[in-house]
Coordinates of C-alpha atoms and ligand atoms in Angstrom, one line a residue:
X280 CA 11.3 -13.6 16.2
X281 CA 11.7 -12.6 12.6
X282 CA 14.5 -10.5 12.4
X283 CA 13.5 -9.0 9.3
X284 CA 11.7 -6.8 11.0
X285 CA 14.9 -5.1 13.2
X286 CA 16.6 -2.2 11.9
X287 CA 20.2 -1.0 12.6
X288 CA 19.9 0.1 16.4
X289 CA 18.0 -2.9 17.2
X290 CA 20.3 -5.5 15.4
X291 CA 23.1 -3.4 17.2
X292 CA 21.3 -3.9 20.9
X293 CA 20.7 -8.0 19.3
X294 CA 24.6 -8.2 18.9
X295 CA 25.2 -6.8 22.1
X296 CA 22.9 -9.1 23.7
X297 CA 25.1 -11.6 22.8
X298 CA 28.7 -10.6 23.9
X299 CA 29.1 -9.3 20.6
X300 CA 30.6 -6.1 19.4
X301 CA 28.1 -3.5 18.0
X302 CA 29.5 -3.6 14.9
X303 CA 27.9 -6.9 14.3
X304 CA 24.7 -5.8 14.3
X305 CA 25.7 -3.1 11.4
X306 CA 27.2 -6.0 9.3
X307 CA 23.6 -7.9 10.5
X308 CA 21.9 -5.3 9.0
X309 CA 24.1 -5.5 5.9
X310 CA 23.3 -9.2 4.9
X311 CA 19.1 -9.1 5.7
X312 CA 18.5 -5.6 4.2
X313 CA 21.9 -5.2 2.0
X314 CA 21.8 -8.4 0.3
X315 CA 18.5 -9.5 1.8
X316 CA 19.6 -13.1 2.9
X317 CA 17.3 -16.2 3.3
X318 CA 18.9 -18.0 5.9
X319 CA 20.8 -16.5 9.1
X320 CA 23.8 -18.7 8.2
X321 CA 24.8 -17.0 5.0
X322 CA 26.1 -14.4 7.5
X323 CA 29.6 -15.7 6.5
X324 CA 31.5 -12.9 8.7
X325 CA 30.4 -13.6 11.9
X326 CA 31.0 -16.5 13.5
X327 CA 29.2 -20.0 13.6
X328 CA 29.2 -19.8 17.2
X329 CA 27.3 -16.8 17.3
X330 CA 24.7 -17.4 14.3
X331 CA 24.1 -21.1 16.3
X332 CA 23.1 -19.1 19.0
X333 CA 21.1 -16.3 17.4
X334 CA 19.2 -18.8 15.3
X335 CA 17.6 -20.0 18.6
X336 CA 16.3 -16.7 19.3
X337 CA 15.8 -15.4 15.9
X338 CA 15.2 -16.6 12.2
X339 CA 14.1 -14.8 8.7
X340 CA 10.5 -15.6 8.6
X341 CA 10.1 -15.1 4.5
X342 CA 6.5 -15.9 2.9
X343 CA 5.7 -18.8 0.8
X344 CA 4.8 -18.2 -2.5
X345 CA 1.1 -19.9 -2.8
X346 CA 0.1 -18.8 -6.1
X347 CA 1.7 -16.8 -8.8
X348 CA -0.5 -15.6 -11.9
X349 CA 1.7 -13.9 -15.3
X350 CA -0.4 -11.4 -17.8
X351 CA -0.5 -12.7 -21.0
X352 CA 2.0 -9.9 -22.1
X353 CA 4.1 -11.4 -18.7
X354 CA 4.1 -7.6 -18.0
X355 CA 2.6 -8.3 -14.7
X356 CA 2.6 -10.9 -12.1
X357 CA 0.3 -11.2 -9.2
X358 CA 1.3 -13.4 -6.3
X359 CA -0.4 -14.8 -3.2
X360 CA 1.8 -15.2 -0.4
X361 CA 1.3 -17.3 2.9
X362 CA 2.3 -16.2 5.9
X363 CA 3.8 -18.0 8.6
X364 CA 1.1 -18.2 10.4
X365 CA -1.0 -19.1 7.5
X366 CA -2.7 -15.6 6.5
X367 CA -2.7 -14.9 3.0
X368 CA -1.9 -12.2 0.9
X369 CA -1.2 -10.7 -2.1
X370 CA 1.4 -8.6 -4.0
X371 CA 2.0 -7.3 -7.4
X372 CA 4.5 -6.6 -9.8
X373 CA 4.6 -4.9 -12.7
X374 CA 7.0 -3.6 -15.6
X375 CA 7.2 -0.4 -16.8
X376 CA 9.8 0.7 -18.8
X377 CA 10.9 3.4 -16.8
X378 CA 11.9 0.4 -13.9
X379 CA 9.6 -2.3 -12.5
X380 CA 7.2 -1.5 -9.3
X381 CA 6.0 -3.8 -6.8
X382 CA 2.3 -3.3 -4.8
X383 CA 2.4 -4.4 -1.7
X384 CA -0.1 -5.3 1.0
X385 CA -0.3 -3.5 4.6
X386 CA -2.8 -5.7 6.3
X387 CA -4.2 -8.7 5.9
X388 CA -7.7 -7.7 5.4
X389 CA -9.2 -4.5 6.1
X390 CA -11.7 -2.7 8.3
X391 CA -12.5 0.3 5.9
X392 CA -15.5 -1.2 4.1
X393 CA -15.4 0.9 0.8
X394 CA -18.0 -0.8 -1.1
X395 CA -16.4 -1.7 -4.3
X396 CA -13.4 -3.2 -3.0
X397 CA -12.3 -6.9 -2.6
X398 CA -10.2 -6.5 0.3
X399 CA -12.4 -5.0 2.8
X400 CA -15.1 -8.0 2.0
X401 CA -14.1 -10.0 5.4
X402 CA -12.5 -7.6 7.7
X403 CA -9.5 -6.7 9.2
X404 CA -7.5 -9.6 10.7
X405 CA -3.8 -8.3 11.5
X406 CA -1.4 -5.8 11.0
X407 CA 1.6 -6.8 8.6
X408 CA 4.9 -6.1 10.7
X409 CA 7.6 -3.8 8.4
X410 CA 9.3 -6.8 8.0
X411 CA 6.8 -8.4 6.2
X412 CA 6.3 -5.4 4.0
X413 CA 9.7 -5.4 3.1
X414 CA 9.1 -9.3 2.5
X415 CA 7.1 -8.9 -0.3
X416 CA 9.2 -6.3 -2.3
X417 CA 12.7 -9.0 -1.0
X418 CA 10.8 -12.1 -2.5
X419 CA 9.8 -10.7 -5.5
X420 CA 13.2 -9.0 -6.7
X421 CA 14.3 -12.6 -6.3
X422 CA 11.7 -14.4 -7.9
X423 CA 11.9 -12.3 -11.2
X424 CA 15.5 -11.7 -10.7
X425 CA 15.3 -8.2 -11.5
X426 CA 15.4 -5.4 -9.8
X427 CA 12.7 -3.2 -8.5
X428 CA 12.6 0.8 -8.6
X429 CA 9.1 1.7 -7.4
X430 CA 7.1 0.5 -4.4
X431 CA 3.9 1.1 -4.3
X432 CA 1.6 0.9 -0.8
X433 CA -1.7 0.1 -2.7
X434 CA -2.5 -3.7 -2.3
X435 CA -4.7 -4.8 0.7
X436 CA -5.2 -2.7 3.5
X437 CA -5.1 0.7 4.3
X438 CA -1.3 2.1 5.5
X439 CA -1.9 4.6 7.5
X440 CA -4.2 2.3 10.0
X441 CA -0.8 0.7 10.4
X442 CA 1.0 3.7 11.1
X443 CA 4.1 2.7 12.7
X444 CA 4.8 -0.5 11.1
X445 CA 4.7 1.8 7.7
X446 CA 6.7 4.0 9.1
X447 CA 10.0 1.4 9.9
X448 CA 9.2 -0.5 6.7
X449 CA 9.7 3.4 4.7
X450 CA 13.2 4.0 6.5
X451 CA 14.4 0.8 5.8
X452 CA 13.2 0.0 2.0
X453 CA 15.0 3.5 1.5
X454 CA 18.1 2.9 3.9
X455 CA 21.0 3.2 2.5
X456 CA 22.7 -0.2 3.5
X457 CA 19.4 -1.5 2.7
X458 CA 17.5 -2.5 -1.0
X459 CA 17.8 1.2 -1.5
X460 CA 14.5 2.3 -2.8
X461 CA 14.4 5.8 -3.1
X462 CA 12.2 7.7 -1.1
X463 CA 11.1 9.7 -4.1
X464 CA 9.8 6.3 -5.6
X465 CA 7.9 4.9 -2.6
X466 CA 4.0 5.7 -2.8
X467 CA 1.8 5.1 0.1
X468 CA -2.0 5.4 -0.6
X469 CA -5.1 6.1 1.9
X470 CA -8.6 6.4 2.2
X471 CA -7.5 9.7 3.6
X472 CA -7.5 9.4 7.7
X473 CA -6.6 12.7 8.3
X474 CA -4.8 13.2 11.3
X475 CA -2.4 10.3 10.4
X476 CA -1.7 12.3 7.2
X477 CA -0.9 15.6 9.4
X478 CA 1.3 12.8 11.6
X479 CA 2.7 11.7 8.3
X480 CA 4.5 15.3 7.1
X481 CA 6.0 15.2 10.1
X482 CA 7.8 12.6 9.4
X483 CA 9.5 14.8 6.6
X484 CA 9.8 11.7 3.9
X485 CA 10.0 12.3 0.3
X486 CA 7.0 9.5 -0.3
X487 CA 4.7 10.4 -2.5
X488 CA 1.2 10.8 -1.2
X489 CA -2.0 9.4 -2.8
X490 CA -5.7 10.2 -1.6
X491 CA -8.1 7.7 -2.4
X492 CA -10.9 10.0 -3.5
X493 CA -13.3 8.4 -5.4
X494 CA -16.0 11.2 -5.4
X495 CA -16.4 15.5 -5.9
X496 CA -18.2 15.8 -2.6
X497 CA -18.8 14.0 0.7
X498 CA -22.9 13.3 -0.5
X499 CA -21.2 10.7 -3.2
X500 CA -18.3 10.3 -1.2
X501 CA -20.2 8.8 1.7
X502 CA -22.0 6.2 -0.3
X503 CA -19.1 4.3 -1.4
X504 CA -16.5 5.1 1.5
X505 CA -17.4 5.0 5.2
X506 CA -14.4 6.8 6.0
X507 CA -16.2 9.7 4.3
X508 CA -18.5 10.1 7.4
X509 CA -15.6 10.8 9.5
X510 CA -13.8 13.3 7.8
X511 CA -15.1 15.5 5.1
X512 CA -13.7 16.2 1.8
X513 CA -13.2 20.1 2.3
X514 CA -10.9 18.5 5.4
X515 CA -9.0 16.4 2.9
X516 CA -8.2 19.2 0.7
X517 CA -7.0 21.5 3.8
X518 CA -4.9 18.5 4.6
X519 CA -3.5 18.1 1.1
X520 CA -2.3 22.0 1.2
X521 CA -0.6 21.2 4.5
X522 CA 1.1 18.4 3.4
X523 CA 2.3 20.1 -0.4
X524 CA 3.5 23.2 1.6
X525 CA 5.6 20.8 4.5
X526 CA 7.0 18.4 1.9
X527 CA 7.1 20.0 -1.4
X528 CA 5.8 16.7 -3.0
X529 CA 2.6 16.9 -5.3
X530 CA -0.6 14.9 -4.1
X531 CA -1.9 11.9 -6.5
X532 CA -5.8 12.0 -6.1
X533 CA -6.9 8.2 -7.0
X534 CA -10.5 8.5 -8.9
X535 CA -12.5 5.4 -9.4
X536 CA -14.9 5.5 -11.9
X537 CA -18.2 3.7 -11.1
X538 CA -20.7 4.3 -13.6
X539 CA -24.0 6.2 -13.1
X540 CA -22.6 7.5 -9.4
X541 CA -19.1 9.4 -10.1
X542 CA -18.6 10.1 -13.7
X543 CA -20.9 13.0 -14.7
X544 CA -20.0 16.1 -16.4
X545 CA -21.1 18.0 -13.3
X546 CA -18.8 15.5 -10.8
X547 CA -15.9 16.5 -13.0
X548 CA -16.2 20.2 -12.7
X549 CA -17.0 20.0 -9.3
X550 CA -13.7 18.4 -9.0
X551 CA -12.0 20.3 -10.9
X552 CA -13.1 23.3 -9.0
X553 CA -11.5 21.5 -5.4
X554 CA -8.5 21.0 -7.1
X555 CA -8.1 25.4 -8.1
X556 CA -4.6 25.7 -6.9
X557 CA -3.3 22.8 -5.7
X558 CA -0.6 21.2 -6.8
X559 CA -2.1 17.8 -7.5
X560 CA -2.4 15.0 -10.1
X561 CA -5.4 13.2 -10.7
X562 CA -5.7 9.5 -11.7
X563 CA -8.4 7.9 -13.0
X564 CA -9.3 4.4 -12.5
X565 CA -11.2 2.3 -14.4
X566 CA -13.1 0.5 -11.8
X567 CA -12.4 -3.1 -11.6
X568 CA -15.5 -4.7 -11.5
X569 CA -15.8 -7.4 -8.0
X570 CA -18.1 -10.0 -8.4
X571 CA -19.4 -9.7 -4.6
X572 CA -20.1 -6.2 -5.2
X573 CA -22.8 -4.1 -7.1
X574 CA -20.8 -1.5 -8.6
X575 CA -20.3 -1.2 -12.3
X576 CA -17.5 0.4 -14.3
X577 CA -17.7 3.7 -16.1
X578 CA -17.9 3.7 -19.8
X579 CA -14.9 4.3 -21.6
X580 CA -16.4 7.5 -23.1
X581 CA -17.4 8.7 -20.0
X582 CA -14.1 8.4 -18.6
X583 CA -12.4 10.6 -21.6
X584 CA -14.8 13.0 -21.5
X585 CA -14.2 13.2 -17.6
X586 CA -10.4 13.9 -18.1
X587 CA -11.3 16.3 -21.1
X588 CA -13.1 18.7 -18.1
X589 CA -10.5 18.3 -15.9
X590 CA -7.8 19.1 -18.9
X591 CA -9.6 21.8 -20.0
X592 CA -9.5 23.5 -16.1
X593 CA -5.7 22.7 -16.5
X594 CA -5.7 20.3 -13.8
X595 CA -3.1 17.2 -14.5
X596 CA -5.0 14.0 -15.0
X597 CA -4.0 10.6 -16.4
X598 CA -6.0 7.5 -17.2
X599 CA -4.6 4.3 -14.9
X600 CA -2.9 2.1 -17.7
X601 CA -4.5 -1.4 -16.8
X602 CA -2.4 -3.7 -16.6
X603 CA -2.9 -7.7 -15.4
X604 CA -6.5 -7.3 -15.4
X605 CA -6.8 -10.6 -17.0
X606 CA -5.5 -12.3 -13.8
X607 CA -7.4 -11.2 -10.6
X608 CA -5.3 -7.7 -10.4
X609 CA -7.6 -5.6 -8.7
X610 CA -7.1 -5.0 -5.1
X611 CA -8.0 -8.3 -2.7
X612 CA -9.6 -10.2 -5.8
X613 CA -6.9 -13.1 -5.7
X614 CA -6.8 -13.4 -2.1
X615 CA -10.4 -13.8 -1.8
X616 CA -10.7 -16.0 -4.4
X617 CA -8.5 -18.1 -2.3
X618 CA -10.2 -17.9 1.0
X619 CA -13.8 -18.4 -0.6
X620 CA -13.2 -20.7 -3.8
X621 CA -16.8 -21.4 -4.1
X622 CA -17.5 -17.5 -5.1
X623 CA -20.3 -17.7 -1.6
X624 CA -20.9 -14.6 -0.3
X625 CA -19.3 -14.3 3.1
X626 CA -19.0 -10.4 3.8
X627 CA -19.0 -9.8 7.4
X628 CA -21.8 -7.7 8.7
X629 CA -19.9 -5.8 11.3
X630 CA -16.9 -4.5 9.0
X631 CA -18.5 -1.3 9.2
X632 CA -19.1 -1.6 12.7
X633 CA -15.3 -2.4 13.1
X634 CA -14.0 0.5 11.4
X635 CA -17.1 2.9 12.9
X636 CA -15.7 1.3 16.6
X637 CA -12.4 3.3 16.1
X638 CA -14.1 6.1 13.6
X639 CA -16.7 7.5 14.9
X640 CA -20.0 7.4 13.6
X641 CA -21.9 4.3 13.2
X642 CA -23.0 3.6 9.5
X643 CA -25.4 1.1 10.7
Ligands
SAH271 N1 -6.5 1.6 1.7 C1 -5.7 2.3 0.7 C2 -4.9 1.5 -0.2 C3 -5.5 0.2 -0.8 S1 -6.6 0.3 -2.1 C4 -6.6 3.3 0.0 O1 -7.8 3.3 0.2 O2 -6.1 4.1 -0.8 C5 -5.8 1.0 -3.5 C6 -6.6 1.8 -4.5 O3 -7.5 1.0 -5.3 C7 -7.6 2.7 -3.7 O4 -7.7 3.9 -4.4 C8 -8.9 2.0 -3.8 O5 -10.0 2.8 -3.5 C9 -8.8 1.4 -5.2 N2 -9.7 0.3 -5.4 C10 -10.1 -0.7 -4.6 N3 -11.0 -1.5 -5.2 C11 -11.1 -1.1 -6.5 C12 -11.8 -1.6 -7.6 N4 -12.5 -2.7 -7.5 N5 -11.6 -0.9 -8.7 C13 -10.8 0.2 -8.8 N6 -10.2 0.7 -7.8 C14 -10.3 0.0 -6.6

């Protein structure tokens, strides 16, 4: 069992479950998430005896490092990482000057089928555990031997389909005996399942929230996201409010701009007009052109002039700095590249049907 994945209670109950005092488990805790150890035996304060004996039950299950691609300005890297159990997937990390931020992965795969994305091309296949969230971010302060600030949920998968797993993984990045990422610097980012974001305030974290919009209403909404057919985009917004007024934190709308179906003058005071009075920030994203699928990006005039309408209606907007896209940066590209070399098509009919099985309507 990986033990990556325990936090402090649990690694407590572990120690106890070997004759050991519960104050083992806390100094446990202090070597895998403290100093995030690679091998159960650099837990120099507790005794051989006892680390022989965990190591039968337990180990650090870590991720290979399959493939690692470096930007030409070696501002970003991308990497593939394999799994023990031989899934695949992919993490970035890239320098900023105000700290260095890592995008991790959720799933392997996903089942939400928006159609310009890489990672939703072949499905959902499993869950990532927290401790292989945290994984990713552990690997890759080692690898570049600096540390990392910001973590960003934004690689494959969708978060809050993996509710609890994201959950853990939030608590411990930011624990305190842990790698000690701030809360305030953690960004988890959905398609926008609404009732997991009303679960998600709850939870009273200082995470930043971002909403993958993509469109001004659900008609263009619902041709690119399926997700869209399940919960509106007047929903979203009544959600948003919620979550500002419960958690005081500002909600990042993400914007990809595909050209010809989302970046009109109308879409962008449409938008603009949604946004009235929330306390939001919008980013727009160049869209990264997948080979599999048909979308194109936006012209780089018809992005400016997007974010002059939403300026000029005082609503905060930013164009995404791109960074890496000369290596395979955009969401799932590198990973599929690796599962389907030859470039074949081999998108699975029923990924719709998979995420319509738990969502509701069927697209098909
Ligand atoms: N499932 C989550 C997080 C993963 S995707 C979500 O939907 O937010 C991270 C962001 O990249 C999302 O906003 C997603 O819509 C966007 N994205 C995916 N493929 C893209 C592409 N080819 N070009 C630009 N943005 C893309």
């Amino acid at each position: 069992m990986d033990i990556r994945n325990c936090n402090e209670e649990e690694m407590k109950e572990i120690a106890k479950e070997f004759g050991e005092k519960e104050f083992r488990g806390k100094q446990m805790f202090e070597w895998i998430h403290g100093k995030q150890i690679q091998d159960l035996d650099e837990m120099t304060n507790l005794s051989a005896e006892f680390r022989r004996r965990l190591k039968e039950k337990y180990r650090i299950s870590g991720m290979e490092v399959l493939e690692k691609q470096i930007s030409s300005k070696k501002d970003t890297i991308k990497y593939l990482f394999s799994l023990p159990d031989g899934n695949v997937i992919e993490s970035v990390w890239m320098k900023y000057r105000h700290g260095n931020s890592v995008c991790i992965s959720s799933q392997v795969g996903c089942r939400m089928g928006c159609t310009f994305c890489a990672s939703t091309l072949t499905g959902l296949t499993r869950n990532l555990t927290a401790g292989e969230m945290l994984s990713q971010v552990y690997e890759i302060q080692r690898d570049t031997g600096e540390r990392v600030s910001n973590v960003i949920v934004m690689g494959i998968g969708e978060p809050l389909d993996n509710y609890d797993n994201l959950i853990k993984f939030i608590k411990l990045l930011s624990s305190e005996k842990g790698i000690r990422i701030s809360q305030r610097n953690i960004t988890v980012s959905t398609c926008g399942l609404v009732e997991k974001i009303r679960e998600l305030m709850k939870e009273r974290l200082q995470i930043t929230l971002a909403i993958s919009l993509h469109a001004p209403n659900d008609e263009i909404r619902r041709e690119t996201m399926p997700v869209a057919r399940k919960y509106s985009i007047d929903e979203i917004f009544e959600v948003c409010r919620e979550y500002f007024e419960m958690t005081g934190r500002r909600i990042t709308f993400e914007y990809s701009m595909i050209r010809g179906i989302n970046d009109k003058k109308e879409h962008a005071k449409e938008l603009a007009e949604r946004c009235r009075g929330l306390n939001c920030h919008i980013n727009l994203i160049p869209l990264n052109e997948v080979k599999e699928r048909n979308c194109l990006r936006s012209a780089d005039s018809d992005i400016e002039r997007f974010k002059i309408i939403l300026e000029k209606n005082r609503i905060n907007v930013t164009i995404r700095r791109e960074m890496g896209s000369d290596i395979d940066a955009a969401c799932g590209q590198l990973r599929k590249k690796f599962l389907n070399p030859a470039g074949k098509n081999q998108r699975r009919s029923d990924c719709e049907y998979i995420f319509d099985n738990r969502y509701g309507t069927r697209t098909k």
